[in-house]
Coordinates of C-alpha atoms in Angstrom, one line a residue:
M26 CA 251.4 280.3 99.7
Q27 CA 254.5 279.5 101.7
G28 CA 255.0 279.1 105.4
Q29 CA 258.5 279.8 107.0
D30 CA 259.6 280.2 110.7
L31 CA 261.0 283.6 110.1
T32 CA 260.1 287.1 111.2
I33 CA 258.3 289.4 108.9
G34 CA 261.4 291.5 108.0
F35 CA 262.2 295.0 107.7
E36 CA 261.1 295.2 104.2
A37 CA 257.5 294.3 105.0
E38 CA 254.8 297.1 105.0
T39 CA 251.7 297.3 107.1
F40 CA 248.5 296.2 105.6
C41 CA 246.0 295.4 108.3
P42 CA 247.7 294.9 111.7
K43 CA 244.4 293.8 113.4
Q44 CA 244.4 290.6 111.1
D45 CA 248.2 290.3 111.1
L46 CA 248.3 291.1 107.4
Y47 CA 251.4 292.7 105.7
L48 CA 252.8 293.4 102.3
S49 CA 256.2 292.1 101.5
P50 CA 258.2 293.0 98.2
I51 CA 258.2 290.3 95.6
A52 CA 261.7 288.9 95.3
R53 CA 261.7 286.8 92.1
I54 CA 264.6 285.9 89.7
D55 CA 264.9 284.3 86.4
I56 CA 267.4 281.6 86.0
S57 CA 268.6 280.5 82.6
I58 CA 271.0 277.5 81.8
K59 CA 272.3 277.2 78.2
L60 CA 273.0 273.5 77.4
P61 CA 275.7 272.3 75.0
K62 CA 274.8 270.3 71.8
F63 CA 273.6 266.8 72.4
T64 CA 276.2 264.4 71.1
I65 CA 274.5 261.1 71.8
P66 CA 271.0 260.4 70.1
G67 CA 268.2 260.0 72.7
Q68 CA 270.2 261.8 75.3
S69 CA 268.1 263.6 78.1
I70 CA 268.5 265.7 81.2
S71 CA 266.7 265.8 84.5
N72 CA 265.1 269.2 85.4
W73 CA 264.7 267.9 89.0
D74 CA 268.5 267.2 89.0
L75 CA 269.2 270.8 87.9
M76 CA 267.0 272.2 90.6
E77 CA 268.7 270.2 93.2
R78 CA 272.2 271.3 92.0
L79 CA 271.0 274.9 92.1
K80 CA 269.8 274.5 95.6
K81 CA 273.1 273.0 96.7
G82 CA 275.0 275.9 94.9
I83 CA 273.5 278.6 96.9
A84 CA 273.5 276.9 100.2
P85 CA 273.3 277.9 103.1
L86 CA 270.6 280.3 101.4
E87 CA 267.3 278.8 100.2
F88 CA 264.7 279.4 97.6
A89 CA 261.2 280.1 98.8
S90 CA 260.1 278.3 95.7
I91 CA 261.6 277.2 92.4
R92 CA 259.9 276.0 89.3
V93 CA 260.7 275.3 85.6
T94 CA 259.2 277.7 83.2
E95 CA 260.7 276.4 79.8
S96 CA 262.7 273.4 78.8
S97 CA 264.2 272.7 75.4
L98 CA 267.2 271.2 73.7
E99 CA 269.1 274.7 73.7
G100 CA 268.5 275.4 77.5
V101 CA 266.3 275.4 80.5
S102 CA 264.5 278.5 82.1
L103 CA 263.6 278.5 85.8
E104 CA 261.8 281.0 88.0
A105 CA 262.7 281.2 91.8
D106 CA 261.1 283.3 94.6
L107 CA 263.0 284.4 97.6
V108 CA 262.1 285.8 101.0
S109 CA 263.6 289.3 100.6
K110 CA 265.3 291.6 98.3
K111 CA 268.5 291.4 100.1
I112 CA 268.6 287.6 99.9
M113 CA 267.6 287.9 96.2
R114 CA 270.6 290.1 95.5
Q115 CA 272.9 287.6 97.4
V116 CA 271.6 284.7 95.4
M117 CA 272.0 286.6 92.1
K118 CA 275.6 287.2 92.8
I119 CA 276.3 283.6 93.6
L120 CA 274.4 282.2 90.6
D121 CA 276.2 284.5 88.2
S122 CA 279.5 282.9 89.2
L123 CA 278.2 279.3 89.4
T124 CA 278.9 276.5 87.0
V125 CA 276.7 273.4 87.2
K126 CA 277.8 269.8 86.2
V127 CA 275.0 268.2 84.2
S128 CA 275.0 264.4 83.8
G129 CA 275.6 263.4 80.2
F130 CA 277.9 266.3 79.4
S131 CA 281.6 266.4 80.0
D132 CA 281.9 270.1 80.4
P133 CA 280.1 272.1 83.1
V134 CA 277.5 274.7 82.1
R135 CA 277.2 278.2 83.3
V136 CA 274.2 279.7 85.0
R137 CA 272.7 283.2 84.4
A138 CA 270.3 285.0 87.0
T139 CA 268.4 288.2 86.5
E140 CA 265.6 289.9 88.3
A141 CA 262.2 289.0 87.0
R142 CA 260.0 291.6 85.5
C143 CA 256.5 292.1 86.9
D144 CA 253.4 292.5 84.8
F145 CA 251.5 294.5 87.4
P146 CA 249.2 297.1 85.7
R147 CA 250.2 300.7 86.0
R148 CA 248.1 304.0 85.8
H149 CA 248.9 304.3 82.2
D150 CA 247.2 300.9 81.6
W151 CA 243.8 301.7 83.1
D152 CA 243.7 305.2 81.8
L153 CA 244.2 303.9 78.3
F154 CA 241.7 301.0 78.8
F155 CA 238.8 303.4 80.0
M156 CA 239.6 306.0 77.3
K157 CA 239.4 303.3 74.5
N158 CA 236.2 301.9 75.7
K159 CA 234.5 305.3 76.0
L160 CA 232.7 304.6 79.2
D161 CA 230.8 307.0 81.3
E162 CA 233.1 307.9 84.1
S163 CA 230.3 309.5 86.0
K164 CA 228.9 306.1 86.8
P165 CA 230.4 303.6 89.4
G166 CA 231.9 300.6 87.8
E167 CA 232.5 302.3 84.5
R168 CA 235.5 304.3 85.8
P169 CA 238.8 303.1 87.5
D170 CA 237.3 302.5 90.9
T171 CA 237.2 298.6 91.2
V172 CA 240.1 296.4 92.0
Y173 CA 239.9 292.7 91.1
L174 CA 241.9 290.3 93.3
E175 CA 242.6 286.6 92.6
K176 CA 244.1 283.7 94.5
I177 CA 243.3 285.1 98.1
P178 CA 243.7 282.3 100.6
I179 CA 240.2 281.5 102.1
K180 CA 241.6 280.6 105.6
W181 CA 243.1 284.1 106.0
F182 CA 239.6 285.6 106.0
A183 CA 237.4 282.9 107.2
E184 CA 235.9 282.4 110.7
K185 CA 236.9 279.6 112.9
G186 CA 235.2 276.4 111.7
C187 CA 234.0 277.8 108.5
D188 CA 235.2 277.0 105.0
K189 CA 234.1 280.2 103.3
P190 CA 235.6 283.7 103.6
N191 CA 233.9 286.4 105.7
E192 CA 233.0 289.4 103.6
H193 CA 233.2 291.7 106.7
L194 CA 236.7 290.7 107.5
F195 CA 237.8 291.2 103.9
R196 CA 236.0 294.5 103.6
T197 CA 237.7 295.8 106.9
A198 CA 241.2 294.9 105.5
M199 CA 240.5 296.5 102.1
E200 CA 239.2 299.8 103.8
T201 CA 242.8 300.4 104.9
F202 CA 243.3 302.3 101.5
G203 CA 240.1 304.2 101.6
K204 CA 236.2 304.0 101.8
V205 CA 234.8 301.0 100.1
R206 CA 231.5 301.3 98.2
L207 CA 230.9 297.6 97.3
V208 CA 232.5 294.3 97.9
D209 CA 231.5 291.4 95.8
I210 CA 232.8 287.8 96.5
P211 CA 231.3 285.5 93.8
S212 CA 232.0 282.3 95.7
L213 CA 229.7 283.3 98.6
D214 CA 226.7 283.5 96.0
D215 CA 225.6 279.9 95.2
L216 CA 223.6 281.1 92.2
R217 CA 226.7 282.6 90.5
K218 CA 227.6 279.1 89.4
E219 CA 224.4 278.9 87.3
M220 CA 225.0 282.3 85.7
S221 CA 227.1 283.0 82.7
P222 CA 230.7 283.9 83.2
Q223 CA 230.2 287.3 81.7
I224 CA 228.0 288.5 84.6
S225 CA 228.8 286.0 87.3
G226 CA 232.4 287.3 88.0
I227 CA 233.7 283.7 88.2
K228 CA 236.4 282.7 85.8
P229 CA 236.1 279.2 84.4
K230 CA 238.8 276.8 85.6
A231 CA 240.2 274.0 83.7
F232 CA 240.7 271.8 86.7
S233 CA 239.0 271.7 90.0
F234 CA 240.1 269.1 92.6
G235 CA 237.8 269.1 95.7
Q236 CA 237.3 272.1 97.7
D237 CA 238.7 275.5 96.7
V238 CA 241.7 277.0 98.7
F239 CA 241.6 280.4 97.1
F240 CA 238.8 283.0 96.3
E241 CA 238.5 285.9 94.2
A242 CA 237.0 289.3 95.0
F243 CA 235.9 292.6 93.6
V244 CA 236.4 295.9 95.7
Q245 CA 234.8 299.1 94.5
Y246 CA 236.0 302.2 96.2
T247 CA 233.9 305.4 96.6
E248 CA 236.7 307.7 95.3
Y249 CA 239.5 307.3 92.8
A250 CA 242.1 308.0 95.5
G251 CA 241.3 304.8 97.4
F252 CA 241.5 302.8 94.1
A253 CA 244.9 304.3 93.2
Q254 CA 246.3 303.9 96.7
A255 CA 245.4 300.2 96.7
M256 CA 246.9 299.5 93.3
V257 CA 250.1 301.4 94.2
S258 CA 250.4 299.5 97.5
F259 CA 249.8 296.1 95.8
Q260 CA 252.3 296.7 93.1
N261 CA 255.1 294.1 93.1
M262 CA 254.0 292.9 96.6
K263 CA 252.9 289.7 98.0
W264 CA 250.6 289.2 100.9
T265 CA 252.1 288.1 104.3
K266 CA 250.2 286.7 107.4
K267 CA 251.4 285.5 110.7
I268 CA 249.4 282.3 111.8
D269 CA 250.5 280.5 115.0
G270 CA 254.0 282.0 114.9
K271 CA 254.6 281.1 111.3
V272 CA 254.8 283.5 108.4
F273 CA 252.8 282.6 105.3
H274 CA 253.2 284.3 101.9
A275 CA 250.5 284.5 99.2
N276 CA 251.1 285.8 95.6
V277 CA 247.8 287.6 95.1
K278 CA 247.1 288.5 91.6
V279 CA 245.7 292.1 91.5
D280 CA 244.2 294.0 88.5
F281 CA 241.7 296.6 87.8
D282 CA 238.2 295.5 86.8
R283 CA 238.1 295.2 83.0
T284 CA 234.4 293.8 82.9
R285 CA 232.5 296.6 84.6
H286 CA 231.4 294.0 87.2
L287 CA 230.1 296.3 89.8
S288 CA 228.4 298.8 87.5
D289 CA 224.7 299.4 87.9
S290 CA 223.9 297.7 84.6
S291 CA 225.8 294.5 85.6
V292 CA 224.3 294.6 89.1
K293 CA 220.8 294.7 87.7
R294 CA 221.6 292.0 85.1
R295 CA 222.9 289.8 87.9
Q296 CA 219.8 290.6 90.0
A297 CA 217.5 289.8 87.0
E298 CA 219.5 286.7 86.4
R299 CA 219.2 285.9 90.1
E300 CA 215.4 286.3 89.9
K301 CA 215.2 284.4 86.8
I302 CA 217.2 281.4 88.5
L303 CA 215.1 281.8 91.6
A304 CA 211.9 281.7 89.6
E305 CA 213.1 278.7 87.7
R306 CA 214.0 277.1 91.0
R307 CA 210.6 277.8 92.3
R308 CA 209.1 276.5 89.2
L309 CA 211.0 273.3 89.5
V310 CA 210.1 273.1 93.1
E311 CA 206.4 273.7 92.2
E312 CA 206.7 271.2 89.4
E313 CA 208.4 268.7 91.8
K314 CA 205.7 269.3 94.4
R315 CA 203.0 269.0 91.8
R316 CA 204.6 265.8 90.5
I317 CA 204.9 264.4 94.0
A318 CA 201.3 265.4 94.7
E319 CA 200.2 263.8 91.5
E320 CA 202.1 260.6 92.3
E321 CA 200.7 260.6 95.9
A322 CA 197.2 261.2 94.4
K323 CA 197.8 258.3 91.9
A324 CA 199.1 256.1 94.6
R325 CA 196.1 256.9 96.8
R326 CA 193.8 256.3 93.9
I327 CA 195.4 253.0 93.3
L328 CA 195.2 252.0 96.9
E329 CA 191.6 253.2 97.0
E330 CA 190.8 251.2 94.0
K331 CA 192.6 248.2 95.5
E332 CA 190.6 248.7 98.7
K333 CA 187.4 248.9 96.7
R334 CA 188.2 245.7 94.9
R335 CA 189.1 244.0 98.1
E336 CA 185.8 245.2 99.7
E337 CA 183.9 244.1 96.6
R338 CA 185.6 240.6 96.9
E339 CA 184.9 240.5 100.4
R340 CA 181.2 241.5 100.1
K341 CA 180.7 238.9 97.3
R342 CA 182.4 236.3 99.5
K343 CA 180.1 237.1 102.4
E344 CA 177.1 237.1 100.1
K345 CA 178.1 233.7 98.8
Y346 CA 178.7 232.3 102.3
E347 CA 175.5 233.7 103.5
A348 CA 173.7 232.2 100.5
E349 CA 175.3 229.0 101.0
R350 CA 174.5 229.1 104.8
L351 CA 170.8 229.8 104.1
R352 CA 170.7 227.0 101.5
K353 CA 172.1 224.6 104.0
E354 CA 169.8 225.8 106.8
Q355 CA 166.9 225.4 104.5
E356 CA 168.1 221.9 103.4
R357 CA 168.6 221.0 107.1
L358 CA 165.1 222.2 108.0
R359 CA 163.6 220.3 105.1
R360 CA 165.5 217.3 106.1
E361 CA 164.4 217.5 109.6
E362 CA 160.9 218.1 108.6
E363 CA 160.9 215.0 106.4
E364 CA 162.5 213.0 109.2
R365 CA 159.9 214.3 111.6
L366 CA 157.1 213.4 109.3
A367 CA 158.6 210.0 108.6
R368 CA 158.9 209.4 112.4
E369 CA 155.5 210.3 113.0
A370 CA 154.3 208.0 110.1
E371 CA 156.3 205.2 111.5
L372 CA 155.0 206.0 115.0
A373 CA 151.5 206.0 113.8
K374 CA 152.1 202.7 112.0
L375 CA 153.7 201.3 115.3
R376 CA 150.8 202.5 117.4
E377 CA 148.4 200.9 114.8
L378 CA 150.3 197.7 115.0
E379 CA 150.5 197.8 118.7
T380 CA 146.7 198.3 118.8
R381 CA 146.3 195.3 116.5
V382 CA 148.6 193.1 118.5
A383 CA 146.9 194.1 121.7
E384 CA 143.5 193.4 120.1
S385 CA 144.9 190.0 118.8
R386 CA 146.3 189.3 122.3
H387 CA 142.9 190.1 124.0
L388 CA 141.1 188.0 121.5
L389 CA 143.5 185.0 121.9
T390 CA 143.4 185.5 125.7
S391 CA 139.7 185.3 125.7
V392 CA 139.5 182.3 123.3
F393 CA 142.2 180.4 125.3
A394 CA 140.3 181.2 128.5
H395 CA 137.1 179.9 127.0
I396 CA 138.9 176.8 125.7
Q397 CA 140.6 176.4 129.1
R398 CA 137.3 176.5 130.9
K399 CA 135.7 174.0 128.4
E400 CA 138.7 171.7 128.6
D401 CA 138.6 172.0 132.4
R402 CA 135.0 171.1 132.6
R403 CA 135.5 168.3 130.2
K404 CA 138.4 167.0 132.2
E405 CA 136.5 167.1 135.3
V406 CA 133.6 165.2 133.7
Q407 CA 136.1 162.7 132.3
E408 CA 137.8 162.2 135.6
A409 CA 134.5 161.9 137.3
R410 CA 133.6 159.2 134.8
I411 CA 136.8 157.4 135.2
R412 CA 136.5 157.4 139.0
A413 CA 132.9 156.2 138.6
E414 CA 134.1 153.4 136.3
Q415 CA 136.9 152.4 138.6
R416 CA 134.4 152.2 141.5
V417 CA 132.1 150.2 139.3
V418 CA 134.9 147.9 138.1
E419 CA 136.1 147.4 141.7
L420 CA 132.6 146.7 143.0
Q421 CA 131.7 144.5 140.1
D422 CA 132.5 140.8 140.3
V423 CA 134.1 140.4 137.0
P424 CA 136.5 137.9 135.9
L425 CA 140.2 138.5 136.2
E426 CA 140.7 138.8 132.5
D427 CA 138.0 141.3 132.0
K428 CA 139.2 143.2 135.0
E429 CA 142.6 143.3 133.6
H430 CA 141.3 144.6 130.3
V431 CA 139.1 147.3 132.0
L432 CA 142.1 148.5 134.0
R433 CA 144.2 148.5 130.9
T434 CA 141.6 150.5 129.1
M435 CA 141.4 153.0 132.1
L436 CA 145.3 153.4 132.1
L437 CA 145.2 154.1 128.5
R438 CA 142.5 156.7 128.9
Q439 CA 144.5 158.4 131.7
R440 CA 147.7 158.3 129.6
E441 CA 145.6 160.0 126.7
L442 CA 144.5 162.6 129.1
R443 CA 148.1 163.4 130.1
M444 CA 149.1 163.5 126.5
R445 CA 146.4 165.9 125.7
E446 CA 147.5 168.2 128.6
E447 CA 151.0 168.0 127.4
L448 CA 149.9 168.9 123.8
K449 CA 147.9 171.8 125.1
E450 CA 150.9 173.1 127.0
K451 CA 153.0 172.8 123.9
M452 CA 150.5 174.7 121.7
A453 CA 150.2 177.4 124.5
R454 CA 154.0 177.8 124.5
A455 CA 154.2 177.8 120.7
L456 CA 151.5 180.5 120.5
E457 CA 153.2 182.5 123.1
Q458 CA 156.6 182.3 121.2
L459 CA 154.9 183.4 118.0
T460 CA 153.5 186.4 119.9
R461 CA 156.8 187.4 121.3
S462 CA 158.6 187.0 118.0
A463 CA 155.9 189.3 116.4
N464 CA 156.4 191.8 119.2
G465 CA 160.2 191.7 118.9
S466 CA 160.2 192.3 115.2
E467 CA 157.9 195.3 115.7
K468 CA 160.2 196.7 118.4
K469 CA 163.3 196.2 116.3
H470 CA 161.5 197.9 113.3
E471 CA 160.6 200.7 115.7
T472 CA 164.0 201.2 117.1
G473 CA 165.8 200.5 113.8
S474 CA 163.9 202.9 111.6
P475 CA 165.1 206.0 113.4
N476 CA 168.7 204.6 113.3
G477 CA 168.4 203.8 109.7
A478 CA 167.0 207.2 109.1
A479 CA 169.8 208.9 111.0
N480 CA 172.4 206.8 109.2
S481 CA 171.0 207.6 106.0
S482 CA 170.8 211.3 106.7
S483 CA 174.3 211.3 108.1
D484 CA 175.9 209.2 105.4
S485 CA 173.9 210.4 102.4
S486 CA 171.8 213.3 101.1
P487 CA 168.1 213.4 101.9
E488 CA 167.3 212.2 98.4
S489 CA 169.1 208.8 99.1
E490 CA 166.2 207.5 101.3
S491 CA 163.7 207.4 98.5
S492 CA 160.0 206.8 98.8
P493 CA 160.0 203.2 97.0
E494 CA 162.3 202.0 99.8
R495 CA 159.8 203.0 102.4
I496 CA 156.9 201.6 100.4
R497 CA 158.8 198.2 100.2
R498 CA 159.4 198.3 104.0
K499 CA 155.8 199.0 104.6
K500 CA 154.8 196.1 102.3
R501 CA 157.1 193.8 104.0
H502 CA 155.9 194.7 107.4
S503 CA 152.2 194.3 106.4
T504 CA 153.0 191.0 104.7
T505 CA 154.8 189.7 107.8
S506 CA 151.9 190.7 110.2
E507 CA 149.3 189.2 107.8
R508 CA 151.2 186.0 107.8
T509 CA 151.5 185.9 111.5
R510 CA 147.8 186.6 112.0
S511 CA 146.9 183.9 109.4
R512 CA 149.2 181.3 111.1
I513 CA 147.7 182.2 114.6
E514 CA 144.1 181.8 113.1
K515 CA 144.9 178.6 111.3
H516 CA 146.5 177.2 114.5
K517 CA 143.5 178.2 116.6
S518 CA 141.2 176.6 114.1
T519 CA 143.3 173.4 114.0
V520 CA 143.3 173.2 117.8
T521 CA 139.5 173.8 118.1
K522 CA 138.8 171.1 115.5
S523 CA 141.0 168.5 117.0
R524 CA 139.6 169.4 120.5
S525 CA 136.0 169.1 119.3
K526 CA 136.7 165.9 117.5
R527 CA 138.3 164.4 120.8
H528 CA 135.3 165.7 122.8
D529 CA 132.8 164.1 120.4
T530 CA 134.9 161.0 120.4
S531 CA 135.0 161.0 124.2
D532 CA 131.2 161.6 124.4
S533 CA 130.4 158.9 122.0
D534 CA 132.6 156.6 123.8
D535 CA 131.0 157.4 127.2
E536 CA 127.5 157.0 125.7
R537 CA 128.2 153.4 124.5
P538 CA 127.1 150.7 126.7
R539 CA 129.6 149.3 129.1
K540 CA 129.0 145.8 127.8
R541 CA 129.6 146.7 124.2
R542 CA 132.7 148.6 125.3
S543 CA 134.1 145.5 127.0
K544 CA 133.3 143.4 124.1
N545 CA 134.9 145.8 121.6
S546 CA 137.8 146.8 123.6
S547 CA 140.2 145.5 121.1
S548 CA 138.6 147.7 118.2
S549 CA 138.3 150.7 120.4
D550 CA 141.9 150.3 121.6
S551 CA 143.1 150.2 118.0
D552 CA 141.0 153.2 117.2
R553 CA 142.3 155.1 120.1
E554 CA 145.8 154.2 119.1
H555 CA 145.1 155.3 115.6
R556 CA 143.7 158.7 116.8
R557 CA 146.5 159.2 119.1
H558 CA 149.2 158.6 116.3
R559 CA 147.1 160.9 114.1
R560 CA 147.0 163.6 116.8
H561 CA 150.8 163.1 117.2
D562 CA 151.3 163.5 113.6
S563 CA 149.2 166.5 113.5
S564 CA 151.2 168.0 116.4
E565 CA 154.4 167.2 114.8
S566 CA 153.3 168.8 111.5
D567 CA 152.2 171.9 113.4
H568 CA 155.5 172.0 115.2
R569 CA 157.3 171.7 111.9
S570 CA 155.2 174.4 110.2
S571 CA 155.9 176.7 113.2
T572 CA 159.6 175.9 113.2
R573 CA 159.5 176.8 109.4
S574 CA 157.7 179.9 109.9
R575 CA 160.1 180.9 112.7
H576 CA 163.1 180.3 110.5
R577 CA 161.5 182.2 107.7
R578 CA 160.9 185.1 110.0
E579 CA 164.6 185.1 111.3
H580 CA 165.8 184.9 107.6
K581 CA 163.6 187.9 106.8
K582 CA 164.9 189.8 109.7
N583 CA 168.6 189.1 108.9
K584 CA 168.0 190.2 105.3
K585 CA 166.3 193.4 106.5
R586 CA 169.3 194.1 108.9
R587 CA 171.8 193.5 106.0
R588 CA 169.7 196.0 103.9
S589 CA 169.7 198.7 106.7
K590 CA 173.4 198.2 107.2

């Protein structure tokens, strides 16, 4: 297809004025150039150089197109198209008298130009074809009624913005020669590519680069006259179209249908093949849908299984967590119950100990009150005697030496009384201190046991505080309380004995005659000194024993504190 800024020309015939389609005669010449013999081995010529020299030789005229058809050592054959017959004749006259200088040869070569022969089919050709094949001329498609056209430009019959030809526009153009029965453009049917070439109407192509520019079509006329007129009109003609002020030419190949493409049998075969392809496509679509559905079902099944496994794991985890929580709760309740029972036992022991201590205090208070009353009576009697003796001594007329001795004896007796008072106060303080220490140990044990239980419960398991430890603690506590009670009883007995001895001694001393007392003053003084020293030693021994017992108790408390820590 060529475009030139020229007019249609007077040689053009009308094809379809509505679509600016015309038929122009084919002006084609064959050019032959005979080459001399090659004298140099490996010598070559350039076909491009030859075409350029020919173009310069016919200037100012121009070739519409020129191409090399054959090239050999003897010569080169070319084919050239021209715009019109008139220009063709002028070019032929110029080329017949033209000599061309070829590079590599000393002598110029001559050029010969002749009009090209066209292989367009004639009436004799199709009559002979249908006669030889013995077809039924009464059936459409099996008689000379179908025109086959090839290399038709798509853009000439395509709507704006579309890249495929419009069957209606093409049918309108072909109805110029007669009534059209059928028009078939194979490229408009996407299923034709999947059919065999025998029934699809599409000729196989050796090369296909991108989108097609041309299309092929089958046109079946209702009457033979339309077919014959079309064949005669297209004979040795090229199609011409004006687009935007430019003239375009297309060498459309025209032939009669040799394949019975639009016969009823071929149409049915194509329809059956179409149904088969559509059924196969539907089957493939159904298989694809089924495959997708199976894959989706499989994916859903896998997801459901994963969800079930996840739920099972979650359920087991919750059950395990709940069992662990219940176990810990039961353990906590058991531990709290044990702690409560232990606290109740400790409180019962403490209450029992407090009761015993209160009873001991009451007993000691009553005993000490009795002793105090007895001692007060004895002191009053002793003081009364001393005062009586003093009065007697003062009234008696005794010698100075005896008087001094009597006074000394009285002073010693008063001193002895004071020492007794001091000793009694010391004993009362010691007894009070022992009672306080016993109460303090009980309180510490009472306040320390819950802390110890809490520490043991927080630091270790409930089994860490074993029953043997509580038994040992009970034994130590009972031993300490027994020792305290024994010491108190021993101390009371010692004090009672010493006081009874002193009272007996004082009574015996009072009952002695005054004269004998004055005579044996030296011996009585020595006895008193001896008894005083003995009482002092006994008080010191009691003090030491009480100190040792206090140290022993403090040592046990510290040891118990370390154990609890």
